[in-house]
């Protein structure tokens, strides 16, 4: 019995030693990885706010509460210059008594990827460095596919009822998606109208906007930021339409498309310096197309062309071809106001933060006004309470 107990004790000690050696090896590997990643950021280190944001957006937040992580990183910044160096970070990791074993393990797993996503300061003058397909741009593709499927479905429904879909006409008479002023109590219509299009040209133009402008924006700013901008633009477009064009139905994804344009304009404004290149680089056509002035000109031309077409169809086409234009304006302003705050800013300046918060406040106030207007204004068409479809 004594010998057996001794063997058990020795086995336990051996396992403990092996675990300790494995942990030491992991931490040595972690030190080397961190040293290599911090080297890319120079002696100044990594901006503290960016590291906090990247870590909070990773799965590390499920292990270490955000407030605790923020407190640890702030304390690690011993010289209080809002940057954290390799030495400061490693000192925090090895000497902090607040980090548990599981939290240190989680930090080894996620910190490297977070630092890798942060653009080093010397690279920020080249906006093209921010283009990455990790993760791939899937949001705009999925939305476009859903809109195509909805268009095909309603085209089949219309044809079965003896109608036809042409370049500029073809709407279902009864459907649960179109925004209709006499059915405003069906609140989902303020969003779902984006899936119904008036003719295949209407659909193709919106798809062109979404894929040509949305995909590059999603690659830089990631899918969730673009999703917020797009859906808020759709809702902003329908709200703007509802308070200016009381008697006209609304279909199409123009609110979301123009929100993308507005977000592009916001991105150009806040990243103007980073998106300009020296004249010696002008022979590279990719750099020219990615530059702020080129993008601004293209965006303004697209807006002028599409808005001009919409205005013509709204006021001069037959009734069947009328298109509400307020959604274009509402979507554009939504993208512009939210884009300053929501979209990624390569080099945040103090005035940009202030403008962003002011723009966000104006957007929220505008949404509240539109909601109250919808509830209190008495000149809307008489409410249709009959069962839909």
mmCIF file of C-alpha atoms in Angstrom:
data_model
loop_
_atom_site.group_PDB
_atom_site.id
_atom_site.type_symbol
_atom_site.label_atom_id
_atom_site.label_comp_id
_atom_site.label_asym_id
_atom_site.label_seq_id
_atom_site.Cartn_x
_atom_site.Cartn_y
_atom_site.Cartn_z
ATOM 1 C CA UNK A 1 0.000 0.000 0.000
ATOM 2 C CA UNK A 2 2.841 2.395 0.810
ATOM 3 C CA UNK A 3 4.606 1.699 -2.470
ATOM 4 C CA UNK A 4 1.368 2.224 -4.398
ATOM 5 C CA UNK A 5 0.791 5.566 -2.700
ATOM 6 C CA UNK A 6 4.326 6.650 -3.488
ATOM 7 C CA UNK A 7 3.891 5.811 -7.167
ATOM 8 C CA UNK A 8 0.665 7.822 -7.268
ATOM 9 C CA UNK A 9 2.395 10.786 -5.694
ATOM 10 C CA UNK A 10 5.295 10.573 -8.113
ATOM 11 C CA UNK A 11 2.896 10.334 -11.076
ATOM 12 C CA UNK A 12 1.049 13.428 -9.899
ATOM 13 C CA UNK A 13 4.306 15.377 -9.539
ATOM 14 C CA UNK A 14 5.399 14.226 -12.983
ATOM 15 C CA UNK A 15 2.147 15.408 -14.539
ATOM 16 C CA UNK A 16 2.476 18.750 -12.752
ATOM 17 C CA UNK A 17 6.021 19.151 -14.045
ATOM 18 C CA UNK A 18 4.918 18.343 -17.591
ATOM 19 C CA UNK A 19 2.065 20.840 -17.375
ATOM 20 C CA UNK A 20 4.402 23.481 -15.983
ATOM 21 C CA UNK A 21 6.912 22.846 -18.790
ATOM 22 C CA UNK A 22 4.138 23.080 -21.399
ATOM 23 C CA UNK A 23 2.949 26.379 -19.927
ATOM 24 C CA UNK A 24 6.477 27.775 -19.908
ATOM 25 C CA UNK A 25 6.931 26.723 -23.535
ATOM 26 C CA UNK A 26 3.628 28.349 -24.500
ATOM 27 C CA UNK A 27 4.544 31.581 -22.752
ATOM 28 C CA UNK A 28 7.976 31.665 -24.401
ATOM 29 C CA UNK A 29 6.328 31.165 -27.766
ATOM 30 C CA UNK A 30 3.826 33.908 -26.867
ATOM 31 C CA UNK A 31 6.676 36.293 -25.957
ATOM 32 C CA UNK A 32 8.373 35.707 -29.318
ATOM 33 C CA UNK A 33 5.110 36.199 -31.204
ATOM 34 C CA UNK A 34 4.343 39.442 -29.362
ATOM 35 C CA UNK A 35 7.860 40.740 -29.895
ATOM 36 C CA UNK A 36 7.553 40.141 -33.632
ATOM 37 C CA UNK A 37 4.114 41.803 -33.847
ATOM 38 C CA UNK A 38 5.125 44.826 -31.756
ATOM 39 C CA UNK A 39 8.211 45.321 -33.944
ATOM 40 C CA UNK A 40 5.865 46.260 -36.813
ATOM 41 C CA UNK A 41 4.581 49.171 -34.734
ATOM 42 C CA UNK A 42 7.977 50.661 -33.903
ATOM 43 C CA UNK A 43 9.229 52.041 -30.612
ATOM 44 C CA UNK A 44 6.072 54.057 -30.014
ATOM 45 C CA UNK A 45 3.970 50.906 -29.701
ATOM 46 C CA UNK A 46 0.269 50.375 -30.371
ATOM 47 C CA UNK A 47 -2.444 52.934 -29.807
ATOM 48 C CA UNK A 48 -4.187 51.879 -26.590
ATOM 49 C CA UNK A 49 -7.718 52.662 -27.815
ATOM 50 C CA UNK A 50 -7.247 50.526 -30.926
ATOM 51 C CA UNK A 51 -5.938 47.565 -28.946
ATOM 52 C CA UNK A 52 -8.871 47.811 -26.532
ATOM 53 C CA UNK A 53 -11.353 47.896 -29.434
ATOM 54 C CA UNK A 54 -9.824 44.947 -31.277
ATOM 55 C CA UNK A 55 -9.645 42.836 -28.114
ATOM 56 C CA UNK A 56 -13.222 43.726 -27.161
ATOM 57 C CA UNK A 57 -14.435 42.664 -30.616
ATOM 58 C CA UNK A 58 -12.642 39.307 -30.342
ATOM 59 C CA UNK A 59 -13.790 36.303 -28.321
ATOM 60 C CA UNK A 60 -11.480 37.387 -25.528
ATOM 61 C CA UNK A 61 -14.407 39.468 -24.274
ATOM 62 C CA UNK A 62 -16.243 36.272 -23.310
ATOM 63 C CA UNK A 63 -13.438 35.402 -20.878
ATOM 64 C CA UNK A 64 -12.219 38.786 -19.601
ATOM 65 C CA UNK A 65 -14.919 41.426 -18.980
ATOM 66 C CA UNK A 66 -14.412 44.564 -21.065
ATOM 67 C CA UNK A 67 -14.105 46.872 -18.067
ATOM 68 C CA UNK A 68 -11.477 44.652 -16.475
ATOM 69 C CA UNK A 69 -9.537 44.434 -19.741
ATOM 70 C CA UNK A 70 -9.683 48.205 -20.190
ATOM 71 C CA UNK A 71 -8.458 48.729 -16.635
ATOM 72 C CA UNK A 72 -5.551 46.295 -17.131
ATOM 73 C CA UNK A 73 -4.425 47.942 -20.376
ATOM 74 C CA UNK A 74 -4.744 51.454 -18.959
ATOM 75 C CA UNK A 75 -2.647 50.441 -15.969
ATOM 76 C CA UNK A 76 -0.088 48.821 -18.289
ATOM 77 C CA UNK A 77 0.429 52.190 -20.040
ATOM 78 C CA UNK A 78 2.889 53.339 -17.386
ATOM 79 C CA UNK A 79 4.052 56.473 -19.205
ATOM 80 C CA UNK A 80 0.433 57.543 -19.920
ATOM 81 C CA UNK A 81 1.052 58.396 -23.574
ATOM 82 C CA UNK A 82 -1.999 56.426 -24.843
ATOM 83 C CA UNK A 83 0.319 53.902 -26.522
ATOM 84 C CA UNK A 84 1.385 50.526 -25.182
ATOM 85 C CA UNK A 85 4.800 49.082 -25.971
ATOM 86 C CA UNK A 86 5.964 45.493 -26.014
ATOM 87 C CA UNK A 87 7.677 45.905 -22.645
ATOM 88 C CA UNK A 88 4.563 47.459 -21.071
ATOM 89 C CA UNK A 89 2.299 44.751 -22.417
ATOM 90 C CA UNK A 90 4.497 41.853 -21.338
ATOM 91 C CA UNK A 91 5.015 43.426 -17.902
ATOM 92 C CA UNK A 92 1.226 43.557 -17.504
ATOM 93 C CA UNK A 93 0.845 39.958 -18.670
ATOM 94 C CA UNK A 94 3.490 38.444 -16.367
ATOM 95 C CA UNK A 95 3.181 40.606 -13.243
ATOM 96 C CA UNK A 96 -0.540 41.375 -13.006
ATOM 97 C CA UNK A 97 -2.124 39.555 -10.080
ATOM 98 C CA UNK A 98 -5.586 40.220 -11.540
ATOM 99 C CA UNK A 99 -5.172 37.795 -14.444
ATOM 100 C CA UNK A 100 -6.279 34.251 -13.728
ATOM 101 C CA UNK A 101 -4.748 31.221 -15.417
ATOM 102 C CA UNK A 102 -7.714 30.839 -17.782
ATOM 103 C CA UNK A 103 -7.564 34.546 -18.667
ATOM 104 C CA UNK A 104 -3.868 34.290 -19.492
ATOM 105 C CA UNK A 105 -4.611 31.270 -21.692
ATOM 106 C CA UNK A 106 -7.368 33.212 -23.495
ATOM 107 C CA UNK A 107 -5.052 36.192 -23.938
ATOM 108 C CA UNK A 108 -2.434 34.001 -25.590
ATOM 109 C CA UNK A 109 -5.113 32.789 -28.002
ATOM 110 C CA UNK A 110 -6.599 36.114 -29.077
ATOM 111 C CA UNK A 111 -4.093 38.942 -28.549
ATOM 112 C CA UNK A 112 -1.932 38.023 -31.538
ATOM 113 C CA UNK A 113 -4.848 38.191 -33.989
ATOM 114 C CA UNK A 114 -6.025 41.490 -32.471
ATOM 115 C CA UNK A 115 -2.614 43.139 -32.852
ATOM 116 C CA UNK A 116 -2.295 41.760 -36.381
ATOM 117 C CA UNK A 117 -5.535 43.577 -37.340
ATOM 118 C CA UNK A 118 -4.219 46.955 -36.148
ATOM 119 C CA UNK A 119 -2.648 49.003 -38.916
ATOM 120 C CA UNK A 120 0.858 50.190 -37.959
ATOM 121 C CA UNK A 121 1.258 53.955 -37.951
ATOM 122 C CA UNK A 122 3.799 54.016 -40.782
ATOM 123 C CA UNK A 123 1.317 52.167 -43.021
ATOM 124 C CA UNK A 124 -1.601 54.512 -42.429
ATOM 125 C CA UNK A 125 -0.603 56.884 -45.165
ATOM 126 C CA UNK A 126 -1.441 54.125 -47.629
ATOM 127 C CA UNK A 127 -5.180 53.449 -47.487
ATOM 128 C CA UNK A 128 -4.840 50.447 -49.809
ATOM 129 C CA UNK A 129 -3.154 48.523 -46.989
ATOM 130 C CA UNK A 130 -6.552 48.306 -45.297
ATOM 131 C CA UNK A 131 -8.066 46.183 -48.027
ATOM 132 C CA UNK A 132 -8.296 42.607 -46.783
ATOM 133 C CA UNK A 133 -10.675 39.717 -47.423
ATOM 134 C CA UNK A 134 -10.597 38.451 -43.860
ATOM 135 C CA UNK A 135 -13.501 37.846 -43.371
ATOM 136 C CA UNK A 136 -14.757 37.758 -46.980
ATOM 137 C CA UNK A 137 -17.396 40.357 -47.972
ATOM 138 C CA UNK A 138 -20.568 38.275 -47.703
ATOM 139 C CA UNK A 139 -23.244 40.729 -46.542
ATOM 140 C CA UNK A 140 -23.668 42.592 -49.833
ATOM 141 C CA UNK A 141 -23.672 39.311 -51.760
ATOM 142 C CA UNK A 142 -26.377 37.799 -49.537
ATOM 143 C CA UNK A 143 -28.593 40.896 -49.706
ATOM 144 C CA UNK A 144 -28.246 41.032 -53.489
ATOM 145 C CA UNK A 145 -29.169 37.353 -53.844
ATOM 146 C CA UNK A 146 -32.250 37.818 -51.641
ATOM 147 C CA UNK A 147 -33.376 40.796 -53.738
ATOM 148 C CA UNK A 148 -32.919 38.814 -56.959
ATOM 149 C CA UNK A 149 -34.906 35.886 -55.521
ATOM 150 C CA UNK A 150 -37.719 38.208 -54.407
ATOM 151 C CA UNK A 151 -37.816 39.827 -57.869
ATOM 152 C CA UNK A 152 -38.044 36.431 -59.586
ATOM 153 C CA UNK A 153 -40.786 35.295 -57.197
ATOM 154 C CA UNK A 154 -42.959 38.374 -57.747
ATOM 155 C CA UNK A 155 -42.337 38.220 -61.513
ATOM 156 C CA UNK A 156 -43.754 34.704 -61.530
ATOM 157 C CA UNK A 157 -46.724 35.797 -59.414
ATOM 158 C CA UNK A 158 -47.440 38.721 -61.769
ATOM 159 C CA UNK A 159 -47.183 36.564 -64.903
ATOM 160 C CA UNK A 160 -49.572 33.969 -63.460
ATOM 161 C CA UNK A 161 -52.136 36.722 -62.909
ATOM 162 C CA UNK A 162 -51.846 37.870 -66.518
ATOM 163 C CA UNK A 163 -49.449 40.750 -65.974
ATOM 164 C CA UNK A 164 -45.899 41.281 -67.176
ATOM 165 C CA UNK A 165 -42.618 42.658 -65.886
ATOM 166 C CA UNK A 166 -40.752 45.068 -68.158
ATOM 167 C CA UNK A 167 -37.694 47.294 -67.860
ATOM 168 C CA UNK A 168 -39.526 49.994 -65.892
ATOM 169 C CA UNK A 169 -42.776 48.392 -64.757
ATOM 170 C CA UNK A 170 -44.068 45.354 -62.969
ATOM 171 C CA UNK A 171 -45.234 45.518 -59.365
ATOM 172 C CA UNK A 172 -47.382 43.001 -57.464
ATOM 173 C CA UNK A 173 -50.775 44.536 -56.697
ATOM 174 C CA UNK A 174 -50.998 42.891 -53.300
ATOM 175 C CA UNK A 175 -47.937 41.924 -51.350
ATOM 176 C CA UNK A 176 -46.835 42.082 -47.701
ATOM 177 C CA UNK A 177 -43.514 43.851 -48.411
ATOM 178 C CA UNK A 178 -44.158 47.146 -50.254
ATOM 179 C CA UNK A 179 -44.355 50.320 -48.164
ATOM 180 C CA UNK A 180 -47.921 51.624 -48.510
ATOM 181 C CA UNK A 181 -49.028 54.839 -46.790
ATOM 182 C CA UNK A 182 -52.477 53.412 -46.027
ATOM 183 C CA UNK A 183 -50.946 50.377 -44.257
ATOM 184 C CA UNK A 184 -48.335 52.148 -42.124
ATOM 185 C CA UNK A 185 -49.374 50.176 -39.053
ATOM 186 C CA UNK A 186 -47.591 47.191 -40.623
ATOM 187 C CA UNK A 187 -44.248 48.488 -39.416
ATOM 188 C CA UNK A 188 -42.139 45.842 -41.166
ATOM 189 C CA UNK A 189 -42.943 47.517 -44.497
ATOM 190 C CA UNK A 190 -40.550 50.355 -43.576
ATOM 191 C CA UNK A 191 -37.769 47.772 -44.068
ATOM 192 C CA UNK A 192 -39.092 45.030 -46.374
ATOM 193 C CA UNK A 193 -39.911 47.369 -49.281
ATOM 194 C CA UNK A 194 -36.236 46.951 -50.208
ATOM 195 C CA UNK A 195 -37.009 43.492 -51.641
ATOM 196 C CA UNK A 196 -39.571 44.732 -54.224
ATOM 197 C CA UNK A 197 -38.414 46.446 -57.439
ATOM 198 C CA UNK A 198 -40.282 48.217 -60.224
ATOM 199 C CA UNK A 199 -38.923 46.566 -63.354
ATOM 200 C CA UNK A 200 -35.616 44.827 -63.933
ATOM 201 C CA UNK A 201 -33.736 48.067 -64.698
ATOM 202 C CA UNK A 202 -34.604 49.304 -61.200
ATOM 203 C CA UNK A 203 -33.203 46.072 -59.753
ATOM 204 C CA UNK A 204 -30.056 46.106 -61.911
ATOM 205 C CA UNK A 205 -29.199 49.711 -60.974
ATOM 206 C CA UNK A 206 -29.497 48.914 -57.269
ATOM 207 C CA UNK A 207 -27.436 45.743 -57.652
ATOM 208 C CA UNK A 208 -24.777 47.750 -59.478
ATOM 209 C CA UNK A 209 -24.627 50.276 -56.645
ATOM 210 C CA UNK A 210 -24.519 47.571 -53.994
ATOM 211 C CA UNK A 211 -21.818 45.436 -55.545
ATOM 212 C CA UNK A 212 -19.693 48.167 -57.118
ATOM 213 C CA UNK A 213 -19.676 50.405 -54.043
ATOM 214 C CA UNK A 214 -20.727 48.081 -51.228
ATOM 215 C CA UNK A 215 -18.160 45.309 -51.670
ATOM 216 C CA UNK A 216 -15.060 47.563 -51.418
ATOM 217 C CA UNK A 217 -16.600 49.297 -48.413
ATOM 218 C CA UNK A 218 -17.311 45.941 -46.753
ATOM 219 C CA UNK A 219 -13.758 44.726 -47.385
ATOM 220 C CA UNK A 220 -12.301 47.720 -45.534
ATOM 221 C CA UNK A 221 -14.917 48.284 -42.833
ATOM 222 C CA UNK A 222 -16.205 44.690 -42.340
ATOM 223 C CA UNK A 223 -19.689 43.280 -42.860
ATOM 224 C CA UNK A 224 -21.305 44.274 -39.562
ATOM 225 C CA UNK A 225 -20.553 47.969 -40.001
ATOM 226 C CA UNK A 226 -21.943 47.926 -43.525
ATOM 227 C CA UNK A 227 -25.016 45.998 -42.330
ATOM 228 C CA UNK A 228 -25.789 48.718 -39.780
ATOM 229 C CA UNK A 229 -25.386 51.443 -42.403
ATOM 230 C CA UNK A 230 -27.430 49.585 -45.031
ATOM 231 C CA UNK A 231 -30.440 48.677 -42.875
ATOM 232 C CA UNK A 232 -30.499 52.082 -41.167
ATOM 233 C CA UNK A 233 -30.388 53.632 -44.647
ATOM 234 C CA UNK A 234 -33.365 51.539 -45.772
ATOM 235 C CA UNK A 235 -35.362 52.608 -42.702
ATOM 236 C CA UNK A 236 -34.145 56.211 -42.998
ATOM 237 C CA UNK A 237 -35.226 56.232 -46.642
ATOM 238 C CA UNK A 238 -38.741 54.983 -45.899
ATOM 239 C CA UNK A 239 -39.151 57.400 -42.990
ATOM 240 C CA UNK A 240 -38.049 60.329 -45.155
ATOM 241 C CA UNK A 241 -40.463 59.184 -47.869
ATOM 242 C CA UNK A 242 -43.301 58.810 -45.373
ATOM 243 C CA UNK A 243 -43.119 62.450 -44.252
ATOM 244 C CA UNK A 244 -42.657 64.036 -47.691
ATOM 245 C CA UNK A 245 -44.525 61.846 -50.203
ATOM 246 C CA UNK A 246 -47.621 60.814 -48.246
ATOM 247 C CA UNK A 247 -49.653 59.310 -51.086
ATOM 248 C CA UNK A 248 -47.017 57.322 -53.003
ATOM 249 C CA UNK A 249 -46.001 53.704 -52.389
ATOM 250 C CA UNK A 250 -42.313 52.924 -52.025
ATOM 251 C CA UNK A 251 -40.299 49.987 -53.389
ATOM 252 C CA UNK A 252 -36.644 49.254 -54.081
ATOM 253 C CA UNK A 253 -33.369 49.188 -52.168
ATOM 254 C CA UNK A 254 -32.449 52.774 -53.005
ATOM 255 C CA UNK A 255 -32.432 53.809 -49.340
ATOM 256 C CA UNK A 256 -29.759 51.201 -48.567
ATOM 257 C CA UNK A 257 -27.820 51.923 -51.770
ATOM 258 C CA UNK A 258 -27.699 55.638 -51.068
ATOM 259 C CA UNK A 259 -26.687 54.923 -47.492
ATOM 260 C CA UNK A 260 -23.674 53.105 -48.963
ATOM 261 C CA UNK A 261 -22.911 56.194 -51.051
ATOM 262 C CA UNK A 262 -23.260 58.386 -47.960
ATOM 263 C CA UNK A 263 -20.959 56.065 -46.015
ATOM 264 C CA UNK A 264 -18.433 56.278 -48.862
ATOM 265 C CA UNK A 265 -18.584 60.063 -48.692
ATOM 266 C CA UNK A 266 -18.106 59.933 -44.915
ATOM 267 C CA UNK A 267 -15.157 57.583 -45.362
ATOM 268 C CA UNK A 268 -13.600 59.908 -47.931
ATOM 269 C CA UNK A 269 -14.061 62.888 -45.596
ATOM 270 C CA UNK A 270 -12.527 61.346 -42.475
ATOM 271 C CA UNK A 271 -9.774 59.496 -44.382
ATOM 272 C CA UNK A 272 -9.009 62.243 -46.924
ATOM 273 C CA UNK A 273 -5.349 62.535 -45.975
ATOM 274 C CA UNK A 274 -4.803 58.762 -45.893
ATOM 275 C CA UNK A 275 -6.492 58.311 -49.293
ATOM 276 C CA UNK A 276 -4.325 60.820 -51.149
ATOM 277 C CA UNK A 277 -1.097 59.784 -52.815
ATOM 278 C CA UNK A 278 1.908 61.645 -54.079
ATOM 279 C CA UNK A 279 2.114 62.496 -57.764
ATOM 280 C CA UNK A 280 4.959 60.042 -58.318
ATOM 281 C CA UNK A 281 2.470 57.260 -57.551
ATOM 282 C CA UNK A 282 -0.114 58.478 -60.075
ATOM 283 C CA UNK A 283 1.083 56.085 -62.754
ATOM 284 C CA UNK A 284 -0.473 53.259 -60.738
ATOM 285 C CA UNK A 285 -4.147 53.156 -61.883
ATOM 286 C CA UNK A 286 -5.250 51.297 -58.736
ATOM 287 C CA UNK A 287 -3.911 54.089 -56.547
ATOM 288 C CA UNK A 288 -5.628 56.688 -58.691
ATOM 289 C CA UNK A 289 -8.986 54.871 -58.403
ATOM 290 C CA UNK A 290 -8.541 54.493 -54.640
ATOM 291 C CA UNK A 291 -7.668 58.160 -54.112
ATOM 292 C CA UNK A 292 -10.100 60.485 -52.358
ATOM 293 C CA UNK A 293 -10.598 62.998 -55.251
ATOM 294 C CA UNK A 294 -11.291 60.218 -57.786
ATOM 295 C CA UNK A 295 -13.810 58.535 -55.488
ATOM 296 C CA UNK A 296 -15.515 61.822 -54.717
ATOM 297 C CA UNK A 297 -15.977 62.649 -58.400
ATOM 298 C CA UNK A 298 -17.319 59.161 -59.223
ATOM 299 C CA UNK A 299 -19.724 59.184 -56.280
ATOM 300 C CA UNK A 300 -21.096 62.604 -57.174
ATOM 301 C CA UNK A 301 -21.557 61.577 -60.817
ATOM 302 C CA UNK A 302 -23.429 58.413 -59.811
ATOM 303 C CA UNK A 303 -25.634 60.347 -57.416
ATOM 304 C CA UNK A 304 -26.413 63.017 -60.019
ATOM 305 C CA UNK A 305 -27.225 60.445 -62.726
ATOM 306 C CA UNK A 306 -29.440 58.205 -60.609
ATOM 307 C CA UNK A 307 -31.181 61.059 -58.803
ATOM 308 C CA UNK A 308 -31.867 62.811 -62.106
ATOM 309 C CA UNK A 309 -33.463 59.641 -63.475
ATOM 310 C CA UNK A 310 -35.547 59.216 -60.331
ATOM 311 C CA UNK A 311 -36.757 62.816 -60.437
ATOM 312 C CA UNK A 312 -37.811 62.418 -64.083
ATOM 313 C CA UNK A 313 -39.704 59.210 -63.366
ATOM 314 C CA UNK A 314 -41.351 60.731 -60.288
ATOM 315 C CA UNK A 315 -42.765 63.819 -62.004
ATOM 316 C CA UNK A 316 -42.992 63.032 -65.734
ATOM 317 C CA UNK A 317 -43.628 59.297 -66.120
ATOM 318 C CA UNK A 318 -47.150 57.867 -66.101
ATOM 319 C CA UNK A 319 -48.547 56.923 -62.698
ATOM 320 C CA UNK A 320 -47.410 53.327 -63.084
ATOM 321 C CA UNK A 321 -43.814 54.490 -63.354
ATOM 322 C CA UNK A 322 -43.698 56.945 -60.460
ATOM 323 C CA UNK A 323 -40.765 56.479 -58.088
ATOM 324 C CA UNK A 324 -40.416 58.166 -54.716
ATOM 325 C CA UNK A 325 -37.190 60.187 -54.536
ATOM 326 C CA UNK A 326 -37.209 61.061 -50.828
ATOM 327 C CA UNK A 327 -35.812 57.637 -49.982
ATOM 328 C CA UNK A 328 -32.686 58.506 -51.970
ATOM 329 C CA UNK A 329 -32.140 61.635 -49.894
ATOM 330 C CA UNK A 330 -33.003 59.904 -46.616
ATOM 331 C CA UNK A 331 -30.636 57.022 -47.330
ATOM 332 C CA UNK A 332 -27.814 59.341 -48.406
ATOM 333 C CA UNK A 333 -28.094 61.488 -45.270
ATOM 334 C CA UNK A 334 -28.295 58.370 -43.089
ATOM 335 C CA UNK A 335 -25.104 56.965 -44.571
ATOM 336 C CA UNK A 336 -23.348 60.299 -44.282
ATOM 337 C CA UNK A 337 -24.346 60.877 -40.653
ATOM 338 C CA UNK A 338 -23.842 57.331 -39.384
ATOM 339 C CA UNK A 339 -20.775 56.706 -41.542
ATOM 340 C CA UNK A 340 -18.643 59.176 -39.603
ATOM 341 C CA UNK A 341 -19.297 57.270 -36.368
ATOM 342 C CA UNK A 342 -19.820 53.667 -37.503
ATOM 343 C CA UNK A 343 -17.273 53.236 -40.291
ATOM 344 C CA UNK A 344 -13.631 52.539 -39.496
ATOM 345 C CA UNK A 345 -11.455 55.647 -39.314
ATOM 346 C CA UNK A 346 -7.786 55.027 -40.141
ATOM 347 C CA UNK A 347 -6.458 57.869 -38.034
ATOM 348 C CA UNK A 348 -8.984 59.341 -35.605
ATOM 349 C CA UNK A 349 -8.729 63.084 -35.001
ATOM 350 C CA UNK A 350 -10.444 64.942 -32.172
ATOM 351 C CA UNK A 351 -12.641 67.015 -34.495
ATOM 352 C CA UNK A 352 -13.816 63.868 -36.263
ATOM 353 C CA UNK A 353 -15.034 62.415 -32.974
ATOM 354 C CA UNK A 354 -17.008 65.578 -32.217
ATOM 355 C CA UNK A 355 -18.525 65.736 -35.700
ATOM 356 C CA UNK A 356 -19.398 62.034 -35.484
ATOM 357 C CA UNK A 357 -21.313 62.420 -32.230
ATOM 358 C CA UNK A 358 -23.126 65.510 -33.494
ATOM 359 C CA UNK A 359 -24.113 63.677 -36.693
ATOM 360 C CA UNK A 360 -25.334 60.665 -34.707
ATOM 361 C CA UNK A 361 -27.432 62.938 -32.477
ATOM 362 C CA UNK A 362 -28.976 64.628 -35.524
ATOM 363 C CA UNK A 363 -29.808 61.227 -37.038
ATOM 364 C CA UNK A 364 -31.517 60.017 -33.859
ATOM 365 C CA UNK A 365 -33.472 63.286 -33.584
ATOM 366 C CA UNK A 366 -34.569 62.977 -37.240
ATOM 367 C CA UNK A 367 -35.766 59.395 -36.716
ATOM 368 C CA UNK A 368 -37.746 60.403 -33.628
ATOM 369 C CA UNK A 369 -39.324 63.300 -35.547
ATOM 370 C CA UNK A 370 -40.343 61.025 -38.436
ATOM 371 C CA UNK A 371 -41.873 58.443 -36.085
ATOM 372 C CA UNK A 372 -43.891 61.132 -34.289
ATOM 373 C CA UNK A 373 -44.945 62.618 -37.631
ATOM 374 C CA UNK A 374 -46.215 59.225 -38.778
ATOM 375 C CA UNK A 375 -48.248 58.880 -35.615
ATOM 376 C CA UNK A 376 -49.672 62.386 -35.376
ATOM 377 C CA UNK A 377 -50.100 63.711 -38.940
ATOM 378 C CA UNK A 378 -53.746 63.584 -40.078
ATOM 379 C CA UNK A 379 -53.443 63.924 -43.867
ATOM 380 C CA UNK A 380 -52.285 60.385 -44.690
ATOM 381 C CA UNK A 381 -54.583 58.217 -46.863
ATOM 382 C CA UNK A 382 -57.315 56.462 -44.919
ATOM 383 C CA UNK A 383 -55.970 53.400 -43.136
ATOM 384 C CA UNK A 384 -56.717 50.106 -44.870
ATOM 385 C CA UNK A 385 -57.511 47.503 -42.213
ATOM 386 C CA UNK A 386 -58.466 44.752 -44.653
ATOM 387 C CA UNK A 387 -56.443 41.488 -44.655
ATOM 388 C CA UNK A 388 -53.378 41.754 -46.871
ATOM 389 C CA UNK A 389 -52.682 39.516 -49.859
#
